[in-house]
Coordinates of C-alpha atoms and ligand atoms in Angstrom, one line a residue:
X1 CA 0.3 0.0 -0.2
X2 CA 1.2 3.0 -0.8
X3 CA 0.0 6.0 1.0
X4 CA -2.9 8.6 0.1
X5 CA -1.3 11.1 0.9
X6 CA 2.1 13.2 1.5
X7 CA 3.7 13.0 4.5
X8 CA 3.8 15.0 7.6
X9 CA 3.6 16.2 10.9
X10 CA 0.5 16.5 12.2
X11 CA -0.5 18.8 16.0
X12 CA -3.5 17.6 18.1
X13 CA -5.4 21.1 17.4
X14 CA -5.0 20.6 13.6
X15 CA -7.3 17.6 13.6
X16 CA -11.2 19.7 13.6
X17 CA -13.1 16.1 13.6
X18 CA -12.5 12.4 14.4
X19 CA -10.2 11.0 12.3
X20 CA -9.4 7.2 10.9
X21 CA -6.1 6.7 8.8
X22 CA -5.7 2.7 7.0
X23 CA -1.9 1.9 6.2
X24 CA 0.7 -0.8 6.4
X25 CA 2.0 -0.2 9.9
X26 CA 1.2 2.0 12.5
X27 CA 3.8 3.2 14.6
X28 CA 3.0 3.9 18.5
X29 CA 5.7 6.5 19.9
X30 CA 8.5 8.3 17.7
X31 CA 11.8 7.9 19.8
X32 CA 14.6 5.7 19.7
X33 CA 13.1 3.0 18.4
X34 CA 10.2 3.9 16.9
X35 CA 11.6 6.8 14.8
X36 CA 14.3 4.0 13.7
X37 CA 11.9 1.9 12.5
X38 CA 9.4 4.2 10.7
X39 CA 12.1 5.3 8.7
X40 CA 13.5 1.9 7.7
X41 CA 10.0 1.4 6.6
X42 CA 9.1 4.2 4.8
X43 CA 12.6 3.6 3.1
X44 CA 10.9 -0.2 2.1
X45 CA 7.9 2.2 0.7
X46 CA 5.3 1.3 3.1
X47 CA 2.8 3.6 4.4
X48 CA 3.6 4.4 8.0
X49 CA 1.5 6.2 10.5
X50 CA 3.3 7.2 13.5
X51 CA 1.3 8.6 17.1
X52 CA 3.2 10.4 19.3
X53 CA 2.0 11.7 22.8
X54 CA 4.0 14.3 23.2
X55 CA 3.8 17.8 21.0
X56 CA 5.8 18.8 18.3
X57 CA 8.7 21.1 19.4
X58 CA 11.4 22.6 17.9
X59 CA 14.5 24.4 17.7
X60 CA 12.3 27.4 18.0
X61 CA 10.6 27.1 21.2
X62 CA 13.7 25.1 23.0
X63 CA 15.5 28.7 24.9
X64 CA 17.4 26.9 27.4
X65 CA 15.1 27.0 29.7
X66 CA 14.6 24.3 32.7
X67 CA 11.1 25.6 33.9
X68 CA 9.9 25.3 29.9
X69 CA 11.6 22.0 29.1
X70 CA 10.7 19.9 31.8
X71 CA 6.7 20.6 31.5
X72 CA 6.7 20.1 27.9
X73 CA 9.5 17.7 27.6
X74 CA 9.3 15.0 29.7
X75 CA 6.8 12.6 31.1
X76 CA 4.8 13.6 34.6
X77 CA 6.8 16.8 33.1
X78 CA 9.9 15.9 34.9
X79 CA 8.3 14.3 37.8
X80 CA 8.4 10.4 36.9
X81 CA 9.5 8.5 39.9
X82 CA 8.7 4.9 41.6
X83 CA 5.4 4.4 43.5
X84 CA 7.7 4.9 47.0
X85 CA 10.0 8.1 45.2
X86 CA 12.9 6.4 46.5
X87 CA 14.4 6.3 42.8
X88 CA 13.4 9.3 40.6
X89 CA 13.2 9.2 36.5
X90 CA 14.0 11.7 33.4
X91 CA 12.1 10.2 30.3
X92 CA 11.3 12.3 27.3
X93 CA 7.6 12.5 25.8
X94 CA 7.7 14.7 22.7
X95 CA 8.6 14.0 18.8
X96 CA 11.5 12.8 19.4
X97 CA 10.9 10.8 22.9
X98 CA 13.9 10.6 24.9
X99 CA 16.5 11.5 21.6
X100 CA 15.5 15.2 22.3
X101 CA 16.2 15.3 25.4
X102 CA 19.0 13.2 26.1
X103 CA 22.6 13.9 26.5
X104 CA 24.2 12.3 23.4
X105 CA 26.4 9.6 23.9
X106 CA 26.2 6.2 21.9
X107 CA 27.8 3.5 22.7
X108 CA 26.9 -0.3 21.0
X109 CA 26.3 -3.0 22.5
X110 CA 28.4 -4.9 24.6
X111 CA 28.8 -8.2 23.1
X112 CA 28.7 -9.8 25.8
X113 CA 25.5 -8.2 26.6
X114 CA 24.1 -9.7 23.6
X115 CA 25.7 -13.3 24.7
X116 CA 23.3 -13.0 27.7
X117 CA 20.3 -12.1 26.0
X118 CA 21.2 -15.7 23.7
X119 CA 22.2 -17.5 25.9
X120 CA 20.2 -16.8 29.2
X121 CA 16.6 -15.5 27.6
X122 CA 16.8 -17.2 24.0
X123 CA 17.1 -13.7 22.3
X124 CA 18.1 -15.3 18.8
X125 CA 19.4 -13.3 16.4
X126 CA 20.5 -9.7 17.9
X127 CA 24.0 -10.8 17.8
X128 CA 27.1 -8.1 17.4
X129 CA 27.4 -9.5 13.8
X130 CA 23.9 -9.2 12.5
X131 CA 23.3 -5.9 14.5
X132 CA 27.5 -4.1 12.6
X133 CA 25.5 -2.9 9.7
X134 CA 22.9 -1.4 11.1
X135 CA 25.1 0.4 13.6
X136 CA 27.4 1.5 10.9
X137 CA 25.1 2.9 8.6
X138 CA 23.5 5.1 11.9
X139 CA 26.9 5.9 12.9
X140 CA 27.3 7.4 9.7
X141 CA 24.1 9.3 9.7
X142 CA 23.9 10.4 13.0
X143 CA 27.7 12.0 13.4
X144 CA 28.5 9.6 15.8
X145 CA 31.6 9.9 17.1
X146 CA 34.2 10.4 20.0
X147 CA 34.0 14.4 21.8
X148 CA 37.8 14.9 22.0
X149 CA 39.2 15.4 25.4
X150 CA 40.6 19.0 24.4
X151 CA 37.0 20.0 23.8
X152 CA 35.4 18.7 27.4
X153 CA 33.9 20.9 29.7
X154 CA 35.9 21.6 33.3
X155 CA 33.0 19.2 35.0
X156 CA 34.5 16.0 32.4
X157 CA 37.8 17.2 32.7
X158 CA 38.5 17.0 36.4
X159 CA 36.6 13.2 36.2
X160 CA 38.8 12.9 33.6
X161 CA 41.5 13.9 35.5
X162 CA 40.9 12.5 38.2
X163 CA 40.2 9.0 36.7
X164 CA 44.2 9.5 35.3
X165 CA 45.1 10.7 39.0
X166 CA 44.5 7.4 40.6
X167 CA 45.4 5.3 36.9
X168 CA 41.7 4.3 36.2
X169 CA 40.8 3.4 33.3
X170 CA 39.1 6.2 31.2
X171 CA 37.5 6.8 27.8
X172 CA 36.3 9.7 25.6
X173 CA 32.9 8.8 24.8
X174 CA 31.0 9.0 21.5
X175 CA 28.4 11.0 20.8
X176 CA 25.7 11.9 18.0
X177 CA 26.1 15.9 17.5
X178 CA 27.0 17.8 14.3
X179 CA 28.4 21.2 14.5
X180 CA 27.9 20.9 18.4
X181 CA 28.6 25.2 19.6
X182 CA 29.2 23.1 23.4
X183 CA 26.4 25.1 24.6
X184 CA 25.1 22.0 27.6
X185 CA 21.7 22.8 27.0
X186 CA 20.9 18.9 25.1
X187 CA 18.9 18.4 28.0
X188 CA 16.5 21.2 27.5
X189 CA 16.4 20.6 23.6
X190 CA 19.5 21.4 21.3
X191 CA 18.8 25.2 20.5
X192 CA 21.1 24.7 16.9
X193 CA 19.8 21.6 16.4
X194 CA 23.5 20.2 16.6
X195 CA 22.0 16.6 18.8
X196 CA 21.8 14.6 15.9
X197 CA 18.7 13.0 17.4
X198 CA 15.2 11.7 16.0
X199 CA 13.1 15.1 15.6
X200 CA 15.8 16.4 13.2
X201 CA 17.4 13.2 11.4
X202 CA 15.3 10.4 10.6
X203 CA 11.8 11.6 11.5
X204 CA 12.3 15.2 9.0
X205 CA 13.7 12.5 6.6
X206 CA 10.7 9.6 6.9
X207 CA 8.1 12.7 6.1
X208 CA 9.6 13.3 3.1
X209 CA 9.1 10.1 1.6
X210 CA 5.4 9.7 2.7
X211 CA 6.0 9.2 6.5
X212 CA 2.6 10.8 9.0
X213 CA 3.1 11.6 11.9
X214 CA 0.2 13.0 14.6
X215 CA 1.6 14.9 17.9
X216 CA -0.7 15.1 20.9
X217 CA -2.2 11.8 19.5
X218 CA -2.2 9.6 23.1
X219 CA -2.7 5.9 22.1
X220 CA -5.3 4.9 24.4
X221 CA -5.4 0.7 23.4
X222 CA -5.3 -1.6 21.2
X223 CA -8.2 -3.6 19.9
X224 CA -7.7 -7.1 19.3
X225 CA -9.6 -9.7 17.5
X226 CA -8.6 -13.2 17.6
X227 CA -5.2 -13.2 16.8
X228 CA -4.9 -9.4 15.3
X229 CA -5.0 -5.8 16.4
X230 CA -7.4 -4.5 14.5
X231 CA -7.6 -1.0 14.9
X232 CA -5.5 1.4 17.3
X233 CA -7.2 4.0 19.7
X234 CA -5.6 7.4 19.8
X235 CA -7.4 10.5 21.3
X236 CA -5.8 14.0 20.1
X237 CA -4.7 16.3 22.3
X238 CA -4.2 20.5 22.6
X239 CA -0.7 21.2 22.6
X240 CA -1.2 24.0 24.8
X241 CA -2.6 22.3 27.8
X242 CA -2.2 18.5 27.0
X243 CA -6.0 18.2 28.1
X244 CA -8.1 16.2 25.3
X245 CA -9.4 17.8 22.6
X246 CA -12.5 15.6 22.3
X247 CA -11.1 14.2 18.9
X248 CA -10.1 11.0 18.4
X249 CA -8.1 8.9 15.6
X250 CA -8.4 5.8 14.9
X251 CA -5.5 4.0 12.8
X252 CA -6.3 0.2 11.4
X253 CA -3.3 -1.0 10.0
X254 CA -1.8 -4.8 8.8
X255 CA 0.9 -4.3 11.0
X256 CA 1.2 -2.7 14.7
X257 CA 4.4 -1.9 16.1
X258 CA 4.6 -0.1 19.9
X259 CA 7.5 1.7 20.3
X260 CA 5.5 4.0 23.5
X261 CA 9.9 3.0 25.4
X262 CA 10.3 0.7 28.5
X263 CA 7.3 2.3 31.1
X264 CA 5.1 3.0 28.3
X265 CA 4.7 0.1 26.3
X266 CA 3.9 -1.9 28.7
X267 CA 1.2 0.2 30.3
X268 CA -0.6 0.5 26.4
X269 CA -0.2 -3.0 26.3
X270 CA -2.3 -3.6 29.9
X271 CA -4.5 -1.1 29.1
X272 CA -5.4 -3.2 25.8
X273 CA -5.9 -6.2 28.5
X274 CA -2.7 -7.8 26.3
X275 CA -1.1 -8.8 30.0
X276 CA 1.0 -11.8 28.2
X277 CA 0.4 -14.2 30.6
X278 CA 1.5 -11.7 33.8
X279 CA 5.0 -11.0 32.0
X280 CA 3.9 -7.7 30.8
X281 CA 5.5 -4.8 33.0
X282 CA 8.0 -7.2 34.6
X283 CA 11.4 -7.0 34.4
X284 CA 11.9 -3.4 34.5
X285 CA 15.3 -1.9 34.8
X286 CA 16.3 1.0 35.1
X287 CA 20.4 1.3 35.7
X288 CA 19.8 3.0 39.1
X289 CA 22.8 5.5 39.9
X290 CA 23.8 8.2 42.4
X291 CA 25.2 11.6 41.9
X292 CA 28.9 12.7 43.7
X293 CA 28.8 16.4 44.1
X294 CA 32.1 17.8 44.8
X295 CA 33.0 21.5 45.2
X296 CA 36.2 22.6 43.4
X297 CA 37.7 26.1 44.5
X298 CA 37.9 27.1 41.0
X299 CA 34.4 27.5 38.9
X300 CA 33.8 24.4 37.5
X301 CA 30.2 25.8 35.5
X302 CA 29.0 22.4 35.0
X303 CA 25.7 23.7 33.4
X304 CA 28.4 24.9 30.0
X305 CA 29.6 23.2 27.5
X306 CA 29.1 18.9 26.5
X307 CA 26.9 17.0 29.4
X308 CA 28.7 13.8 29.5
X309 CA 32.2 13.2 27.5
X310 CA 34.1 11.4 29.4
X311 CA 34.1 7.9 30.9
X312 CA 35.2 5.1 33.0
X313 CA 34.8 0.8 33.1
X314 CA 37.1 0.1 35.8
X315 CA 34.0 -1.3 37.2
X316 CA 32.3 -2.3 35.0
X317 CA 33.1 -6.0 35.9
X318 CA 33.1 -6.4 39.6
X319 CA 32.1 -10.7 39.4
X320 CA 28.9 -12.3 38.4
X321 CA 27.1 -11.6 41.7
X322 CA 28.0 -7.9 41.9
X323 CA 26.7 -5.2 39.9
X324 CA 29.2 -3.4 37.7
X325 CA 29.0 0.2 37.2
X326 CA 29.9 3.0 34.7
X327 CA 31.5 6.2 35.6
X328 CA 30.3 9.5 33.8
X329 CA 29.1 13.0 34.4
X330 CA 25.4 14.8 34.6
X331 CA 25.4 18.3 33.7
X332 CA 24.9 20.7 36.5
X333 CA 21.5 23.0 35.4
X334 CA 20.1 24.9 38.1
X335 CA 17.1 23.4 38.4
X336 CA 18.3 19.9 38.6
X337 CA 20.7 21.1 40.9
X338 CA 18.6 22.5 43.3
X339 CA 16.3 19.2 43.6
X340 CA 20.0 17.2 43.5
X341 CA 21.7 18.5 46.0
X342 CA 18.9 18.9 48.8
X343 CA 19.1 20.7 51.9
X344 CA 16.3 23.1 52.9
X345 CA 16.6 27.0 54.2
X346 CA 20.0 28.5 55.1
X347 CA 21.5 25.2 53.9
X348 CA 19.6 24.6 50.5
X349 CA 20.5 28.4 49.9
X350 CA 24.3 27.7 50.8
X351 CA 24.4 25.1 48.3
X352 CA 23.4 26.6 45.3
X353 CA 25.2 30.0 45.8
X354 CA 28.5 27.3 45.6
X355 CA 26.6 25.7 42.5
X356 CA 29.2 27.5 39.6
X357 CA 31.9 25.5 41.4
X358 CA 30.0 22.0 41.9
X359 CA 31.6 19.1 39.8
X360 CA 29.3 16.4 39.7
X361 CA 29.9 12.6 38.7
X362 CA 27.5 9.7 38.6
X363 CA 27.2 5.9 38.0
X364 CA 25.4 3.7 36.0
X365 CA 24.3 0.3 37.5
X366 CA 24.0 -2.7 35.2
X367 CA 20.5 -4.0 36.7
X368 CA 19.4 -7.8 36.4
X369 CA 22.2 -9.8 35.9
X370 CA 22.4 -10.8 39.5
X371 CA 20.8 -14.3 39.9
X372 CA 17.4 -14.1 41.0
X373 CA 17.4 -10.2 40.0
X374 CA 13.8 -9.5 38.5
X375 CA 14.4 -5.7 38.1
X376 CA 10.8 -3.9 39.1
X377 CA 7.0 -4.1 38.0
X378 CA 5.5 -1.5 35.7
X379 CA 1.3 -2.1 37.1
X380 CA -2.2 0.0 36.5
X381 CA -3.6 2.4 38.9
X382 CA -7.6 1.3 39.7
X383 CA -9.3 3.4 36.9
X384 CA -6.0 2.7 34.5
X385 CA -4.9 6.1 33.6
X386 CA -2.5 6.1 36.0
X387 CA 0.6 3.7 36.7
X388 CA 2.7 2.4 39.2
X389 CA 5.9 1.7 39.2
X390 CA 7.4 -0.1 41.7
X391 CA 11.8 -1.1 41.8
X392 CA 12.7 -2.5 45.4
X393 CA 16.1 -1.9 45.5
X394 CA 17.9 -4.4 46.8
X395 CA 21.3 -5.4 49.3
X396 CA 23.3 -5.8 45.8
X397 CA 21.8 -2.2 44.7
X398 CA 23.1 -1.0 47.7
X399 CA 26.1 -2.7 47.7
X400 CA 27.3 -1.4 44.4
X401 CA 25.4 2.4 45.1
X402 CA 28.0 2.4 48.2
X403 CA 31.2 1.3 46.3
X404 CA 30.4 3.4 43.5
X405 CA 30.0 6.9 46.4
X406 CA 33.1 5.7 47.9
X407 CA 35.3 5.1 44.1
X408 CA 33.7 8.5 43.1
X409 CA 34.8 10.2 46.4
X410 CA 38.3 9.3 45.7
X411 CA 38.2 10.4 42.1
X412 CA 37.1 13.2 42.7
X413 CA 39.4 14.2 45.8
X414 CA 42.0 12.7 43.3
X415 CA 41.3 15.8 40.8
X416 CA 41.6 18.2 43.4
X417 CA 38.1 19.0 45.1
X418 CA 38.2 20.6 48.1
X419 CA 34.9 18.4 49.9
X420 CA 32.4 15.9 48.3
X421 CA 29.4 15.7 49.1
X422 CA 27.3 12.6 48.8
X423 CA 22.7 13.2 48.1
X424 CA 21.7 11.6 51.6
X425 CA 18.8 13.2 53.3
X426 CA 22.0 14.3 55.6
X427 CA 24.4 14.6 53.1
X428 CA 27.7 13.2 54.2
X429 CA 31.4 14.8 53.5
X430 CA 34.5 14.0 52.9
X431 CA 37.7 16.3 52.8
X432 CA 40.6 13.9 52.3
X433 CA 40.9 10.4 51.2
X434 CA 40.9 9.3 55.1
X435 CA 37.4 10.1 55.8
X436 CA 36.1 7.6 52.8
X437 CA 35.0 4.8 55.2
X438 CA 32.6 7.8 56.3
X439 CA 30.5 6.8 53.2
X440 CA 30.7 3.3 53.5
X441 CA 29.1 3.9 56.9
X442 CA 26.8 6.4 55.5
X443 CA 22.7 5.2 55.1
X444 CA 22.1 3.0 52.2
X445 CA 18.4 2.8 52.2
X446 CA 15.2 3.8 50.2
X447 CA 14.5 7.6 50.5
X448 CA 17.7 7.9 52.9
X449 CA 19.9 9.0 49.5
X450 CA 18.9 10.0 45.9
X451 CA 18.9 8.0 43.0
X452 CA 18.1 8.4 39.8
X453 CA 17.8 6.9 36.4
X454 CA 17.4 8.6 33.2
X455 CA 17.6 5.0 31.4
X456 CA 14.2 3.0 32.0
X457 CA 14.5 -0.3 29.7
X458 CA 12.3 -3.8 30.1
X459 CA 8.9 -4.0 30.6
X460 CA 8.3 -6.5 27.6
X461 CA 10.9 -8.6 28.1
X462 CA 12.0 -10.6 24.4
X463 CA 13.5 -14.2 25.0
X464 CA 12.6 -17.5 22.9
X465 CA 10.2 -18.5 25.4
X466 CA 7.0 -17.5 25.7
X467 CA 6.3 -18.6 29.5
X468 CA 9.4 -16.5 30.2
X469 CA 9.2 -13.7 27.5
X470 CA 6.8 -11.2 25.9
X471 CA 7.6 -10.6 22.8
X472 CA 9.9 -13.4 20.4
X473 CA 13.5 -13.2 18.2
X474 CA 11.4 -11.2 15.6
X475 CA 10.4 -8.9 18.2
X476 CA 6.6 -9.9 17.8
X477 CA 4.5 -10.2 20.7
X478 CA 3.6 -14.1 21.8
X479 CA 0.3 -15.1 21.0
X480 CA -0.8 -12.4 18.1
X481 CA 0.4 -12.0 14.6
X482 CA 0.2 -8.4 14.1
X483 CA 1.9 -6.9 17.1
X484 CA 5.8 -5.7 17.3
X485 CA 7.4 -4.2 20.1
X486 CA 10.7 -2.2 19.4
X487 CA 12.1 0.1 22.1
X488 CA 13.7 -0.2 24.9
X489 CA 10.8 -2.5 26.5
X490 CA 12.3 -5.6 25.1
X491 CA 15.7 -5.5 26.9
X492 CA 15.4 -8.7 28.3
X493 CA 18.0 -7.3 31.1
X494 CA 19.4 -3.9 31.1
X495 CA 22.1 -3.0 28.9
X496 CA 25.1 -1.6 31.3
X497 CA 25.7 1.4 28.5
X498 CA 24.0 4.5 28.1
X499 CA 20.7 2.7 25.9
X500 CA 19.5 4.7 22.9
X501 CA 22.6 3.2 20.6
X502 CA 21.1 -0.1 20.8
X503 CA 17.6 0.8 20.7
X504 CA 18.4 2.3 17.4
X505 CA 20.1 -0.6 16.4
X506 CA 17.4 -2.7 17.3
X507 CA 15.1 -1.1 15.6
X508 CA 17.1 -0.9 12.2
X509 CA 17.6 -4.7 13.0
X510 CA 14.0 -5.6 13.4
X511 CA 12.5 -3.5 10.6
X512 CA 12.9 -6.5 8.0
X513 CA 10.9 -8.8 10.4
X514 CA 8.0 -6.0 10.9
X515 CA 8.0 -5.3 7.2
X516 CA 7.8 -9.4 6.5
X517 CA 4.5 -9.0 8.3
X518 CA 3.2 -7.1 5.8
X519 CA 4.7 -9.0 3.2
X520 CA 6.9 -6.4 1.9
Ligands
FAD1 C1 17.5 13.4 30.4 C2 17.8 12.6 30.0 C3 19.3 12.1 29.4 C4 19.8 10.7 28.4 N1 21.1 10.7 28.4 C5 21.2 9.5 27.4 C6 22.7 9.5 26.4 O1 23.4 10.3 26.9 N2 22.8 8.4 26.0 C7 21.7 7.5 25.6 O2 22.5 6.1 24.9 N3 20.8 7.3 26.2 C8 20.1 8.4 27.1 N4 18.8 8.5 27.9 C9 18.0 7.7 27.3 C10 17.7 7.5 26.0 O3 17.2 8.6 25.7 C11 16.2 6.2 25.8 O4 16.9 5.0 26.3 C12 15.7 6.3 24.5 O5 15.2 7.7 24.4 C13 15.1 5.0 24.8 O6 14.1 4.8 23.6 P1 13.0 4.2 23.3 O7 12.2 4.3 22.1 O8 13.0 2.6 23.9 O9 11.8 5.3 24.2 P2 11.0 7.1 23.7 O10 12.3 7.6 23.1 O11 11.3 7.3 25.5 O12 10.2 7.2 23.3 C14 8.8 7.0 23.4 C15 8.1 7.8 22.6 O13 6.6 7.3 23.0 C16 5.3 8.1 23.3 N5 5.0 7.8 24.2 C17 4.7 7.0 25.0 N6 3.2 6.5 25.6 C18 2.6 6.8 24.3 C19 1.2 6.3 24.2 N7 0.3 5.5 24.5 N8 0.5 7.7 22.6 C20 1.6 8.1 22.2 N9 3.0 8.1 22.4 C21 3.1 6.9 23.5 C22 6.7 9.1 24.5 O14 6.4 10.2 25.0 C23 7.7 8.9 23.9 O15 8.3 10.2 22.6 C24 18.6 10.0 28.1 C25 17.3 10.1 29.0 C26 17.3 10.9 29.2 C27 15.9 11.9 29.8

């Protein structure tokens, strides 16, 4: 089927009446998975309609203000968290999904992780060899290249120096940018379109080839009959208020591809009465991480410059019974800083007065690999509209986070920090290497220390055995013939590195299976 109309991006306010569309493939979600998949499908000449709950925001609106960006570009206005509030999450929500706001780091999936997914979880076909041509293509198209250490901002440079002083492994990270001006505002949407996210690369290119995108289109449920998805039902939202306009959009597609991301893809399946035998929403992984804040005499100005460009794999492998972690850096803008540094009243004021001198380092832990680690769960609250996200942090998580905090502080002190603070409700402050045991003795418990995630994975685990997974090795939902899932939710464990390139690769590889289901 070729599309009856030329490609376009429609916003919710442009739709004046209820609409119905037919197409080959309906793609739900426009982030790392959805955009790459849709692009690969229109390249094959298929008629594709993409539905995105978030708005269509572009460079013209990206004014580098956190108070504008978080409500517009993030899930739950930037306040997504687990039910017990012990783990807060940043997750994208606009055309381009997480790729519009992310910090640009790109890693290929480590071969060891692909082997684990194959050998333990029965996910066939996702080998390094099968993914390599897709990664090669993506690296070229998205200008993925190492960020030179000479261009690192001071925040990253200090991590580099500290790692070097201790003889720890260190490397500069790869980023998907072109003509980057090193502004540091990636998290608020790139104001100069340097970030090679889906918003400025594959989505416009696919639209030129006929892709139709409806922004502000929240998919409510998939209608199924027998072994098939018959229709995708969405409501249109007002771009200004995010409230329903009263208009409905129904897409009847030969195949539906769910790419709403971890957390939202499982939630949408559950709203559609598809619980995968109780496995949908299970095995949710978050790379739980902490941030360590160091104070330096000289200003660091950690809000300027490429936010994340230096990393260390020094503690990536810590044995089979312990979680490995990567060290990296987050940007320190005023709002994020104010939330992270915590404290009340005068203490908070003093912390904020020193913001220019704060260097921040973080870790991401690789969850889901220790024996018995089933991660968290996504479920629906009563009424179905709101989500319940649970993620019990267990002994092995706390062991890794405690270890990581000590090592981050060691690195920051080696780089010349005057003092290092943990993000405990009552921060632990260390000024010399001899004080590091104080960090070990701190309370490592839920709600006593801030734990973050910007990497959501799992919830629709991929695998060979229908009794243990939600989608098969071709990304097809077990039990339905024309429903696929192609986003971070299909990872059977966390990936252990920044996930976007793994999701890009998975979606481009998976396009062959989606296309085959429509006979292309
Ligand atoms: C602040 C931040 C920094 C990050 N930095 C990095 C980094 O440097 N490197 C890296 O590799 N990763 C990074 N990430 C993570 C990365 O962006 C995500 O892992 C990736 O975008 C996830 O891809 P996805 O396709 O699974 O989902 P998403 O990109 O989240 O896309 C899903 C889309 O589906 C839409 N959607 C959800 N529900 C519905 C519905 N019912 N109807 C219609 N649409 C729906 C959402 O609005 C969203 O736009 C970062 C993330 C954040 C938030």
